[in-house]
CSV table of C-alpha atoms in Angstrom, one decimal:
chain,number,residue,atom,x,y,z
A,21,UNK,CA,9.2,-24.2,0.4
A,22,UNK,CA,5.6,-24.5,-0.9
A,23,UNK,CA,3.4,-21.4,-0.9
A,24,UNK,CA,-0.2,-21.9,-0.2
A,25,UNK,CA,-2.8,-19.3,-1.4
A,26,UNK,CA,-5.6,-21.4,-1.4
A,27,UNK,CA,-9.1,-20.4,1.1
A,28,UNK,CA,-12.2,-22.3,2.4
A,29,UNK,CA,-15.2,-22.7,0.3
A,30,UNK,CA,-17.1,-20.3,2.6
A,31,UNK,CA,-14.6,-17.6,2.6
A,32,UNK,CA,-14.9,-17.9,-2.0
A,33,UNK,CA,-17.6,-17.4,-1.4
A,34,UNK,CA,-17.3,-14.0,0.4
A,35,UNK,CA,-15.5,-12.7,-2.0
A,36,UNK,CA,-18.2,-13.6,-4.6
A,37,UNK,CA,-20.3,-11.7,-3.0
A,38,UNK,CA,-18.2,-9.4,-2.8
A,39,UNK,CA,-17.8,-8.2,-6.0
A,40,UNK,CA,-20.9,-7.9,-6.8
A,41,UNK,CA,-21.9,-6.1,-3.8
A,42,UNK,CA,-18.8,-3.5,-5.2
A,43,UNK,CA,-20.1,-3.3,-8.6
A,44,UNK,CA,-23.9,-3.1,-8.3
A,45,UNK,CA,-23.9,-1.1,-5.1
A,46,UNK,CA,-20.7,0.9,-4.4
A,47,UNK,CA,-19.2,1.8,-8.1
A,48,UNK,CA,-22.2,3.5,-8.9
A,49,UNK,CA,-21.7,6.3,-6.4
A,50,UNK,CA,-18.6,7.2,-8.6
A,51,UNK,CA,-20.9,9.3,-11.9
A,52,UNK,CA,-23.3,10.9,-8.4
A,53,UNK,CA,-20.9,14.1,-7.3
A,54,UNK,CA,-21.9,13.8,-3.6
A,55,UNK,CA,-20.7,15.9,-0.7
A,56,UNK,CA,-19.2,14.3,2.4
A,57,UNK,CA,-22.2,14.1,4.6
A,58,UNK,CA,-24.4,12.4,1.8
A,59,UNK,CA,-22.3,10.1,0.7
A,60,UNK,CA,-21.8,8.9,4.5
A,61,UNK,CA,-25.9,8.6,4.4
A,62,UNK,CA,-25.4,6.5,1.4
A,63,UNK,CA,-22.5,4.4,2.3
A,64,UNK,CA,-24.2,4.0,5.9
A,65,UNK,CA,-27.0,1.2,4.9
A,66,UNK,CA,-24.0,-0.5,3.3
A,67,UNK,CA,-21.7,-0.4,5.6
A,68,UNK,CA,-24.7,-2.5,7.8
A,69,UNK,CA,-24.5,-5.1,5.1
A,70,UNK,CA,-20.9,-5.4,5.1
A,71,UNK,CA,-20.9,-6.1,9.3
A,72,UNK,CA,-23.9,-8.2,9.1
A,73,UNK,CA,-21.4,-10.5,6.4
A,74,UNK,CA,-18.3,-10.7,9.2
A,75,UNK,CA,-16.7,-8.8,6.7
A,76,UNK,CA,-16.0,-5.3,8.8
A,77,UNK,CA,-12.6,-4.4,10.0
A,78,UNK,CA,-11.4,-7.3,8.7
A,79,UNK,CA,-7.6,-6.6,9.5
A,80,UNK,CA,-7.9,-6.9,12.7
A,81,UNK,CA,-8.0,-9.8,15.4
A,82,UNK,CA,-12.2,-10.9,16.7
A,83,UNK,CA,-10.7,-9.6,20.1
A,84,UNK,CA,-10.4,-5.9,19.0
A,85,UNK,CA,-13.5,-5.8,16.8
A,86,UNK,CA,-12.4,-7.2,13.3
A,87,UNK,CA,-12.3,-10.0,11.4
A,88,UNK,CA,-8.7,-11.7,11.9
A,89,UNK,CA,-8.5,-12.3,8.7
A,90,UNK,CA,-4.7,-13.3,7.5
A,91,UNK,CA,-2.7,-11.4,4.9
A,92,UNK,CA,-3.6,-13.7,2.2
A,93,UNK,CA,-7.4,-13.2,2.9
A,94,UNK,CA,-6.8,-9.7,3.2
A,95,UNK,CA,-5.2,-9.5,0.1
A,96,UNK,CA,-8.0,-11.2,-1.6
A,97,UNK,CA,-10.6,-8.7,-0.6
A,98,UNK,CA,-8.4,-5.7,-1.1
A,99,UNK,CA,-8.4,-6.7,-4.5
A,100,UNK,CA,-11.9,-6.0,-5.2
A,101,UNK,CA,-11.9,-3.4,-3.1
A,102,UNK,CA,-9.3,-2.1,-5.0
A,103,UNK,CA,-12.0,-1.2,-7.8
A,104,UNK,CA,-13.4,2.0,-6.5
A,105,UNK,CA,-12.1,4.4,-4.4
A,106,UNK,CA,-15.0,4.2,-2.1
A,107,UNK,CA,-15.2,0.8,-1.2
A,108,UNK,CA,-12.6,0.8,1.7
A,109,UNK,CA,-14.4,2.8,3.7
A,110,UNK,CA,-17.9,0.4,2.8
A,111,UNK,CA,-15.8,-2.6,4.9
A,112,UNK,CA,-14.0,-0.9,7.4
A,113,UNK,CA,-10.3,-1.2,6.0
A,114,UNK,CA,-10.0,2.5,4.2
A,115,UNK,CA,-6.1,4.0,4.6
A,116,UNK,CA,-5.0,5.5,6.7
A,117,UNK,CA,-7.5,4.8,9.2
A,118,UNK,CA,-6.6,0.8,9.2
A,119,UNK,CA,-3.1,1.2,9.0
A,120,UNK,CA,-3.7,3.3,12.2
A,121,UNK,CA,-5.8,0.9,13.6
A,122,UNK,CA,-3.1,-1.6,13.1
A,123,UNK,CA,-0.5,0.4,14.8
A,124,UNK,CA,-2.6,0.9,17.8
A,125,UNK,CA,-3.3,-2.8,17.7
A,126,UNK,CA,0.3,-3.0,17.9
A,127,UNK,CA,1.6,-0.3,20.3
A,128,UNK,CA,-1.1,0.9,22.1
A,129,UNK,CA,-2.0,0.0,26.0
A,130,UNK,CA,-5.9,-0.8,26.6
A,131,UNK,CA,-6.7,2.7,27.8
A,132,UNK,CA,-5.4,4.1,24.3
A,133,UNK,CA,-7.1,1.0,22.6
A,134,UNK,CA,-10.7,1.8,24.0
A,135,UNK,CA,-10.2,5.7,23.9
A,136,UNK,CA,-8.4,6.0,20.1
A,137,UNK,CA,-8.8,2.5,18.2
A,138,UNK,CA,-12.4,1.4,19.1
A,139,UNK,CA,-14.1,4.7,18.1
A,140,UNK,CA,-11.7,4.4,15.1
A,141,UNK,CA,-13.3,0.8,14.2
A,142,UNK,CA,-16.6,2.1,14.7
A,143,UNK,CA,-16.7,4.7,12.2
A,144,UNK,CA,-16.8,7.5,15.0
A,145,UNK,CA,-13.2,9.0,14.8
A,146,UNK,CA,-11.7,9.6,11.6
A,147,UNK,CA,-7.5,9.5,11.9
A,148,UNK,CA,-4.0,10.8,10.2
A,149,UNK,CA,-0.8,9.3,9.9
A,150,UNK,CA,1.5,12.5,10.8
A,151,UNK,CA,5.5,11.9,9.4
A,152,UNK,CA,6.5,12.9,6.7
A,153,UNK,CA,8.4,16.1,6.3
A,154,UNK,CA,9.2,18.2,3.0
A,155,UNK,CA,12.3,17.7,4.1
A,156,UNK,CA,12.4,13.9,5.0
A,157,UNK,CA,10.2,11.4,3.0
A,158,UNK,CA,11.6,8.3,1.8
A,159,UNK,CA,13.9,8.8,4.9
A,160,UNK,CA,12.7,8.8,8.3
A,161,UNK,CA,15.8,9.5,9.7
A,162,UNK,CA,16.4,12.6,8.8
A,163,UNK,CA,12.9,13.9,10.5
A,164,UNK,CA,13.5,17.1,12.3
A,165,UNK,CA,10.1,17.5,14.1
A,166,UNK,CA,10.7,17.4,17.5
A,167,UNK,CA,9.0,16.1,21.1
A,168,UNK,CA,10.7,17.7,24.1
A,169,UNK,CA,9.9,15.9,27.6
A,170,UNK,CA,9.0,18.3,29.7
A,171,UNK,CA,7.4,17.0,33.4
A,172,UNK,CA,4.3,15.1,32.2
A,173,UNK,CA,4.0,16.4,28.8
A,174,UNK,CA,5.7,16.7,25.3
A,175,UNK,CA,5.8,19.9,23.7
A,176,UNK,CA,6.2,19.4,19.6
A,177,UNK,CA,7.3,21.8,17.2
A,178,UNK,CA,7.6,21.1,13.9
A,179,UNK,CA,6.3,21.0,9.8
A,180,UNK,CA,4.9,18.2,8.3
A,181,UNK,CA,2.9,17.7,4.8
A,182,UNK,CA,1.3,14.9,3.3
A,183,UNK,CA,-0.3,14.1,6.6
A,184,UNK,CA,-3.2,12.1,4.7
A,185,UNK,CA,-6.4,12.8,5.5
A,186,UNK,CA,-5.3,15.2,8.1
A,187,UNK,CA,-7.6,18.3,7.1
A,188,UNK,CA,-10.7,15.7,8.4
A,189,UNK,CA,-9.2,13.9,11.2
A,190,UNK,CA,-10.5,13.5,14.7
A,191,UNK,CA,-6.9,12.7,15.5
A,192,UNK,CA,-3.2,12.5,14.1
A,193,UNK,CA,-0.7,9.8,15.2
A,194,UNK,CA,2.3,12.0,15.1
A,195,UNK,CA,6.0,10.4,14.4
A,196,UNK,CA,8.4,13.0,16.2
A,197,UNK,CA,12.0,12.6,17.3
A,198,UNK,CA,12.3,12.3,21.3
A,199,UNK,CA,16.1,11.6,21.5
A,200,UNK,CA,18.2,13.3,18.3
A,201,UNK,CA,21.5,11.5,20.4
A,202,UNK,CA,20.0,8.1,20.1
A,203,UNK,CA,20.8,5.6,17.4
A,204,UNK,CA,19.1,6.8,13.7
A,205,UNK,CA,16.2,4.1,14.2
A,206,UNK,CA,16.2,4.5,18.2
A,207,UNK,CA,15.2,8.9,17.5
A,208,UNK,CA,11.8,8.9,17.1
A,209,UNK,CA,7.9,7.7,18.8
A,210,UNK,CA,4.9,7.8,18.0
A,211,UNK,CA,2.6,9.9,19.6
A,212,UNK,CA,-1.5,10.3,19.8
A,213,UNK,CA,-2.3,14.1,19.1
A,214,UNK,CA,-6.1,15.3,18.8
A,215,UNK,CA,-6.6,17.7,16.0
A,216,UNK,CA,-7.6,20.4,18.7
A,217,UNK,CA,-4.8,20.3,20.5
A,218,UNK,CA,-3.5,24.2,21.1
A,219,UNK,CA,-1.3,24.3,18.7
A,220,UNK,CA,-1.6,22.2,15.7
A,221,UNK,CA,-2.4,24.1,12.7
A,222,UNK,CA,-3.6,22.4,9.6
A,223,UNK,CA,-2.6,24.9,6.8
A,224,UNK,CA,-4.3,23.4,3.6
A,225,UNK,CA,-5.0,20.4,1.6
A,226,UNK,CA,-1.8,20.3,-0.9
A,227,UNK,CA,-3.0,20.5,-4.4
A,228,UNK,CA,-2.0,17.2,-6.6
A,229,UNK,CA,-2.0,15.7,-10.0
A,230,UNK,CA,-4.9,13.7,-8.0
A,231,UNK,CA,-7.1,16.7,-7.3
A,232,UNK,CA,-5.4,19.6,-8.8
A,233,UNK,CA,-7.3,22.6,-7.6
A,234,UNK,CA,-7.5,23.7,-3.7
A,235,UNK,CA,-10.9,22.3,-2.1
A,236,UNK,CA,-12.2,22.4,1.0
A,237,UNK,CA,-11.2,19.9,3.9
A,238,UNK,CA,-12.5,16.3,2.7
A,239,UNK,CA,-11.5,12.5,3.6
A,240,UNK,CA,-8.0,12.1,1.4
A,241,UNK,CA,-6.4,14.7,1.4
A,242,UNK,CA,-3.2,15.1,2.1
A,243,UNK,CA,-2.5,18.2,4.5
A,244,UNK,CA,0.5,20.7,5.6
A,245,UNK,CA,0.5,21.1,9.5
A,246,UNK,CA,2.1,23.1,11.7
A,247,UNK,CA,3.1,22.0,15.5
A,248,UNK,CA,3.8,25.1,17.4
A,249,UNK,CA,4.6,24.0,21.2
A,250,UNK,CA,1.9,21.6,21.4
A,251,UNK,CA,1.8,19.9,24.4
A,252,UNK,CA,0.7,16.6,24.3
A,253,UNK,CA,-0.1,14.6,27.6
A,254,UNK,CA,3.2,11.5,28.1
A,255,UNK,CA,-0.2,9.1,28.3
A,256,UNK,CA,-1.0,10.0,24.4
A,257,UNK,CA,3.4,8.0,23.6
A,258,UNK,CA,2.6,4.8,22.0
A,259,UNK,CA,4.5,2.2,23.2
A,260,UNK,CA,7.8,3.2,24.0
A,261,UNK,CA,9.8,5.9,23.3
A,262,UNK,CA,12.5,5.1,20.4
A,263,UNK,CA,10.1,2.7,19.2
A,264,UNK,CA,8.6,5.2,16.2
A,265,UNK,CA,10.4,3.5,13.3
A,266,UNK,CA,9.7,0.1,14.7
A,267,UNK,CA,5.9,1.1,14.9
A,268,UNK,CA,5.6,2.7,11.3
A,269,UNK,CA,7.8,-0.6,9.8
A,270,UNK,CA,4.9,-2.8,11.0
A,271,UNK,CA,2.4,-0.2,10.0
A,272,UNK,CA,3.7,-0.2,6.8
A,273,UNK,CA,4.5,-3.3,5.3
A,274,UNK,CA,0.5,-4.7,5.7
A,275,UNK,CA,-0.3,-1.7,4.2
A,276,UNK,CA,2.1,-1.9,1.3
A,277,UNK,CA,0.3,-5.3,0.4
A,278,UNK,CA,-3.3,-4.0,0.4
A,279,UNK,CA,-2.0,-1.2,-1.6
A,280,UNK,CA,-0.4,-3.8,-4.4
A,281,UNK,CA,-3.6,-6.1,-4.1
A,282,UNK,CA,-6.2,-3.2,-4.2
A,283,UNK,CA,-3.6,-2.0,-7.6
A,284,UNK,CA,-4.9,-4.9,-9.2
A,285,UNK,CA,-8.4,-4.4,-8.5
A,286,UNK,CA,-8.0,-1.0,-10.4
A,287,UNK,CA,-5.6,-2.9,-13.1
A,288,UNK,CA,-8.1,-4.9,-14.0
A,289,UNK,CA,-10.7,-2.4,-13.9
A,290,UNK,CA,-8.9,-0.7,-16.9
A,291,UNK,CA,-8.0,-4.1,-18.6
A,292,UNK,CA,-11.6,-5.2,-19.1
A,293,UNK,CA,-12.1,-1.7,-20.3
A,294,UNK,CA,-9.4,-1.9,-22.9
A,295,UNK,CA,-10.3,-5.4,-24.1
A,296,UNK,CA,-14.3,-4.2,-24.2
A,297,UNK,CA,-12.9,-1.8,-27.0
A,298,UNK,CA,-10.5,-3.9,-28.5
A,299,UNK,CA,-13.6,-5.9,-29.5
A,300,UNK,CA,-15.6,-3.4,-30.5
A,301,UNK,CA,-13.7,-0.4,-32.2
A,302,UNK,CA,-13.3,-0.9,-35.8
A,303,UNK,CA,-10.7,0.9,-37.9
A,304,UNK,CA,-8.6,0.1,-41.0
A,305,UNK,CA,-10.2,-3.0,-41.8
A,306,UNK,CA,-10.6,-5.0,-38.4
A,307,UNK,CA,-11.5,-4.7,-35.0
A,308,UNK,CA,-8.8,-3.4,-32.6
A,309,UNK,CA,-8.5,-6.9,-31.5
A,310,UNK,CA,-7.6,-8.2,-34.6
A,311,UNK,CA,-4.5,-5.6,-34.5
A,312,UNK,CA,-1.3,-7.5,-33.1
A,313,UNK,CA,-0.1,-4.1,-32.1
A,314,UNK,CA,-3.4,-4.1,-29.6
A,315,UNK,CA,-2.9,-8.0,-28.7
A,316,UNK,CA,0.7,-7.5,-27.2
A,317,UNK,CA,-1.2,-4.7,-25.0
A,318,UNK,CA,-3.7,-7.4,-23.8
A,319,UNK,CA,-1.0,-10.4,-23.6
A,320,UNK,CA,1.7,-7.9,-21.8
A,321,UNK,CA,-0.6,-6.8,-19.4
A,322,UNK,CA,-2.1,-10.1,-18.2
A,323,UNK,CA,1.2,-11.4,-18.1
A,324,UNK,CA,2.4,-8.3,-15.8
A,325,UNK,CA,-1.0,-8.7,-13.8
A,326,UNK,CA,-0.6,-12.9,-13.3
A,327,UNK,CA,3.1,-11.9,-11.9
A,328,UNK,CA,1.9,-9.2,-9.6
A,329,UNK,CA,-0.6,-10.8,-8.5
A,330,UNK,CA,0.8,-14.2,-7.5
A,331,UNK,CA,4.0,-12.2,-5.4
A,332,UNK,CA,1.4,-10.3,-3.5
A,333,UNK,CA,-0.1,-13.5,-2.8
A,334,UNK,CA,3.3,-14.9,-1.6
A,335,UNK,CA,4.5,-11.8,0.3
A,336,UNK,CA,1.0,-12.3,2.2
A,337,UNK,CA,1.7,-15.7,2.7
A,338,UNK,CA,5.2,-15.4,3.9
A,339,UNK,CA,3.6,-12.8,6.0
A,340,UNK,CA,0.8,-14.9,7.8
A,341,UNK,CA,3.7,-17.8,8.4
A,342,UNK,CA,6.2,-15.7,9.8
A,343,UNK,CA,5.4,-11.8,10.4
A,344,UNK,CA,6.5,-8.7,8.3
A,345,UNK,CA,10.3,-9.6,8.8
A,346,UNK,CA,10.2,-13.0,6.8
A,347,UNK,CA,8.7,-10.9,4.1
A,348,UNK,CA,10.7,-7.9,3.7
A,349,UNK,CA,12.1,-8.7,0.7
A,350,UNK,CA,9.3,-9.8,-0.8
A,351,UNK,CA,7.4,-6.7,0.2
A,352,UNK,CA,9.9,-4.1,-1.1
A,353,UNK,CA,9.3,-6.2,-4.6
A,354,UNK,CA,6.0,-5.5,-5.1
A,355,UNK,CA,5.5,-2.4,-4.2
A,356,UNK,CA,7.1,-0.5,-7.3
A,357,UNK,CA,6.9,-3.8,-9.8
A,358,UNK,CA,2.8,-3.5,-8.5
A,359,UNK,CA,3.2,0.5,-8.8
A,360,UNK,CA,4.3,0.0,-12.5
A,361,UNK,CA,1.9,-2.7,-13.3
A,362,UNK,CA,-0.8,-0.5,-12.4
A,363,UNK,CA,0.5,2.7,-14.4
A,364,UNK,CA,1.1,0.8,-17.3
A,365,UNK,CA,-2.2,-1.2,-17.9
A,366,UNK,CA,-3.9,1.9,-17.3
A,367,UNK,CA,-1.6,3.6,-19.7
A,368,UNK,CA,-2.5,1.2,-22.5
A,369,UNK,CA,-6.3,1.3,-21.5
A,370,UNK,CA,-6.2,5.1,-22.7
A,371,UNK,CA,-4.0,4.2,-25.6
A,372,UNK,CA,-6.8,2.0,-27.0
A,373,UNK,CA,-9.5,4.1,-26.4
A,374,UNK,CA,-7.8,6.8,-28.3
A,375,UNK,CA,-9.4,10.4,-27.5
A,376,UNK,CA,-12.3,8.9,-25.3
A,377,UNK,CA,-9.6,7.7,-23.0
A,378,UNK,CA,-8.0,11.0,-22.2
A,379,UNK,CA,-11.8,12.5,-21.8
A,380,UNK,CA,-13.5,12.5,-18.0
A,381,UNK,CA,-16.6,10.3,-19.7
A,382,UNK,CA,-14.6,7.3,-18.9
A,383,UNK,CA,-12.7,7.0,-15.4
A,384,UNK,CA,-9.7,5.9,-16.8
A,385,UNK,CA,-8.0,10.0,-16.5
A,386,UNK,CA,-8.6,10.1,-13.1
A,387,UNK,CA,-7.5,6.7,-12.3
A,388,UNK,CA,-4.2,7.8,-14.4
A,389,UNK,CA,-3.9,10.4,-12.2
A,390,UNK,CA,-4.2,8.8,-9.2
A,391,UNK,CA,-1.9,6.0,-10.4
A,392,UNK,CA,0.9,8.3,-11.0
A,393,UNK,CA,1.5,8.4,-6.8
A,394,UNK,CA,1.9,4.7,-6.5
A,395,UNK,CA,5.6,4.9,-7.5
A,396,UNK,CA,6.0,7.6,-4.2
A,397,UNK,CA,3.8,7.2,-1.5
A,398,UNK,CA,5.1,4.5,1.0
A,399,UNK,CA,8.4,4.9,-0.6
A,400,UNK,CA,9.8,5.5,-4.3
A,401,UNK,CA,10.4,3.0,-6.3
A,402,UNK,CA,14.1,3.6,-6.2
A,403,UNK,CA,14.2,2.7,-2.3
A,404,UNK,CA,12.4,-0.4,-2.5
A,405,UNK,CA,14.6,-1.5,-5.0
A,406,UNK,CA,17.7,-0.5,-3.2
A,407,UNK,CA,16.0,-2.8,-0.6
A,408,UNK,CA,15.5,-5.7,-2.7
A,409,UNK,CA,19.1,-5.2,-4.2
A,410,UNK,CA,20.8,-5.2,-0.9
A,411,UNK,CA,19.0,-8.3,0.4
A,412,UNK,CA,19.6,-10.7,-2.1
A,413,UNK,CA,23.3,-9.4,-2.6
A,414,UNK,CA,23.8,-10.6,1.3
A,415,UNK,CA,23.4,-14.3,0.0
A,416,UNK,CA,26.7,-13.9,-2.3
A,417,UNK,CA,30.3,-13.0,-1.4
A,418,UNK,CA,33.2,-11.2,-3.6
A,419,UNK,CA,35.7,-14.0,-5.2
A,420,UNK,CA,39.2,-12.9,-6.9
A,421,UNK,CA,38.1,-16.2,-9.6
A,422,UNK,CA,34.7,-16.2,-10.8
A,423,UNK,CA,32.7,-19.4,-9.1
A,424,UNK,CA,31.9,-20.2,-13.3
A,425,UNK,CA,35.6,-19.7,-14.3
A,426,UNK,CA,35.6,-23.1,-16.9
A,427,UNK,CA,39.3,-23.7,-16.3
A,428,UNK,CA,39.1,-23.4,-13.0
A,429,UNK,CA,36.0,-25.8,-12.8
A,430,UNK,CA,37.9,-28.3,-15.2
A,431,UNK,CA,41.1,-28.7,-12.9
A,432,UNK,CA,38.6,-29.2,-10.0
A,433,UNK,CA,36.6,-31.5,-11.6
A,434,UNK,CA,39.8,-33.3,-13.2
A,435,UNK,CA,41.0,-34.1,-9.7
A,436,UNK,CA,37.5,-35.3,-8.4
A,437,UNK,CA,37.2,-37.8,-11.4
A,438,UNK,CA,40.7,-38.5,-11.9
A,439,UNK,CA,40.1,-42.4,-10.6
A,440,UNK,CA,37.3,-42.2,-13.9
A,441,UNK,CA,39.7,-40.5,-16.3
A,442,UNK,CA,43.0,-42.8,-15.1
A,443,UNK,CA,40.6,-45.6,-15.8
A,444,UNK,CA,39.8,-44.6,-19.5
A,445,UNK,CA,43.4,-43.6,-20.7
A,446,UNK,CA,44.2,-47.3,-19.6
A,447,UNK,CA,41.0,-49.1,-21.4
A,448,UNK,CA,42.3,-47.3,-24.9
C-alpha cells in the first residue's frame, strides 16, 4: 500500500502562513496574564483573520460551516497549532468544543444541528464532553451514571469529573447508561444537557499538576458535576439510544490525532529551545553542542519526532481513505508513542537549560506540566497498547512447531527440491 501525505501548492501555503500568523500574533498573548473576557477581545480581530483565510472550523464539512479539510490536512495545521495553548480556539478547532462538534456532525438530527452545533461553530456556545466517572475512565463500560426513561423525558443521576471545560460551558454532551441489561457497548447514549438544567451541579474545577491551585471557572478546566434527577427532554438523545460508545469511538479517534499532531507542535517548540542553548551555553571548555552527551539529546529526539510524526501522518491518511475503523490500530499507536515523544523532548529541553529550565522565565515548566496528562487523557498509555498488542496478535495463530523450526524447514525443503538434490548426488 502507498501512503500519500503530500498537499496542493495553495494549501503549503496556508500553513506558511500559518505559522507565522501563530508566532507573531498568538504566542505573544502567552507572557500578557489576561482574564477571560480580554483575551476574547484580543483573540476576536484574529479569529476574523483566520475565517477571512477559509481556515475556520476546518474539521468540519463546507455544508455545516467548516472547512472539510481531511485528516492529513488537519493534522498539518494542528501541528502548528499545537505551539500555544491559545491557538485552537484562534481557528475554530479548540477541544473539546470540536470534538463535540464532530459528534453532533455525526449523531445529531438538523434541529439539534442548528440549535447545539451551529452556535457551537460560531463562537456563541461554549461545550463539555460529560463521561468520565472516578470510577470508570479508561473503561466506559463500567459507567454507572444513569438515564431513566420516563414518558418524554430522561431523568439522570449520577457523578462525573473531568468533564473538561465543564465549569464554562453553555452545554454538556452527557454519556449516561439507558439500558444496564443491554450488551456492554449497546448501555449507554449520548445526551444534550444545558448547564441550567434543574439539577446539574458543577462542584469545582479539580486542581492539577496543570494548574495546581483552585481558580475560578475558566475555559479548560476540568470539572466534578453532580446530576441529581435531571430531566432532560427525549429530543436533547443523540442519535439512538445504545449508540453512546459508538458516538464517543468516532469522537475520539479524530481527536486523538490532533492531539499527537498538535504534540509535535509543542515538541518542537521545546527542541528549538534546547538546540538555541546547546549553541550558546558554554561550560567546561565548549559549547553544549560540542558535548556528545547533549548531541544524542538532539539526534534522539529528532529521530523520536520524524517517527511520530510520519505515523500521525499515516493514521490520518488511513483515516481519510477508509474512516476511523481502517485506522484503529494505527491510532492506538500514536497516542502513547506521541504522549512519550512529547514528555521526553521536553524533558531534555529542561535538562539543557539546567536551572533556567525548571524556572517560570521560560515556558518549558508549564509545558512539562501539561505534558505529564498526555499519557492519560483519551486513554493510558497501557490501554492503547493493549489495543495495539491484540490487533496485530489476530494476524498470527499458536503452532505446537515453531513456523522457523530449521529441521523442520530442512525436511520440507528436502522434499520440495529433492528432483535438485537426486540430480547432484548423481553428477558426483
Amino acid at each position: 500500500m502507498a501512503w500519500d501525505f503530500s498537499t496542493e501548492p495553495e494549501f503549503a501555503e496556508q500553513l506558511a502562513w500559518m505559522r507565522t500568523f501563530v508566532r507573531d500574533e498568538i504566542e505573544p498573548l502567552e507572557t500578557l496574564d489576561l482574564d477571560g473576557p480580554t483575551l476574547k477581545r484580543a483573540t476576536a480581530p484574529l479569529q476574523e483573520e483566520v475565517k477571512a483565510r477559509g481556515l475556520w472550523a476546518a474539521h468540519l464539512p463546507p455544508e455545516l460551516g467548516g472547512g472539510g479539510f481531511g485528516q492529513v490536512k488537519l493534522g498539518l495545521m494542528h501541528e502548528i497549532l499545537g505551539r500555544c495553548a491559545y491557538a485552537p480556539s484562534v481557528f475554530g478547532n479548540n477541544a473539546p468544543d470540536s470534538g463535540n462538534a464532530e459528534l453532533l456532525a455525526l449523531g445529531a438530527n438538523d434541529d439539534q444541528k442548528k440549535k447545539w452545533m451551529e452556535p457551537l461553530l460560531d463562537g456563541t456556545l461554549r461545550s463539555a464532553f460529560s463521561m468520565t466517572e472516578p470510577n470508570a475512565g479508561a473503561d466506559p463500560t463500567l459507567l454507572t451514571t444513569r438515564a431513566e426513561r420516563v414518558g418524554d423525558e430522561y431523568v439522570v443521576n449520577g457523578h462525573k469529573w473531568f468533564t473538561s471545560n465543564g465549569s464554562v460551558a453553555d452545554f454538556l454532551i452527557l454519556m449516561a447508561v439507558t439500558d444496564p441489561d443491554a450488551a456492554p457497548r449497546r448501555r449507554a447514549s449520548m445526551f444534550v444537557v444545558p448547564t441550567d438544567t434543574p439539577g446539574v451541579e458543577v462542584l469545582r474545577d479539580i486542581p492539577t499538576m496543570e494548574h495546581p491551585e483552585e481558580q475560578e471557572p475558566r475555559p479548560g478546566g476540568h470539572a466534578e458535576v453532580i446530576y441529581r434527577d435531571v430531566r432532560v427532554p427525549v429530543e436533547n438523545l443523540v442519535g439512538a439510544e445504545g449508540d453512546g460508545f459508538l458516538l464517543a469511538q468516532k469522537r475520539l479517534g479524530p481527536g486523538r490525532i490532533h492531539h499527537c499532531m498538535r504534540w509535535l507542535g509543542q515538541s518542537q517548540r521545546a527542541f528549538d529551545m534546547l538546540c538555541e542553548r546547546a549553541v550558546s551555553r558554554y561550560t567546561h571548555g565548549s559549547v553544549l553542542s560540542e558535548k556528545q552527551m547533549v548531541q544524542d539529546w538532539i539526534a534522539t529526539s529528532t529521530a523520536e519526532m520524524t517517527a511520530a510524526r510520519l505515523m500521525t501522518l499515516q493514521a490520518a491518511w488511513k483515516m481519510d481513505q477508509g474512516g476511523t475503523e481502517a485506522a484503529l490500530t494505527d491510532i492506538a499507536m500514536i497516542k502513547f508513542y506521541g504522549a512519550t515523544v512529547l514528555y521526553n523532548v521536553i524533558d531534555r529541553a529542561i535538562q539543557v537549560h539546567g536551572s533556567l529550565g525548571f524556572t517560570t522565565d521560560l515556558p518549558l515548566e508549564s509545558m512539562y506540566r501539561h505534558a505529564r496528562a498526555a499519557r492519560i487523557y483519551d486513554g493510558p498509555d497501557e490501554v492503547h497498547k493493549v489495543t495495539v498488542a491484540r490487533r496485530v496478535l489476530r494476524g498470527y495463530e499458536p503452532r505446537e512447531v515453531p513456523g522457523e523450526h530449521v529441521p523442520t524447514r530442512r525436511e520440507a525443503a528436502r522434499r520440495k527440491f529433492a528432483h535438485l538434490l537426486d540430480a547432484a548426488a548423481v553428477g558426483r
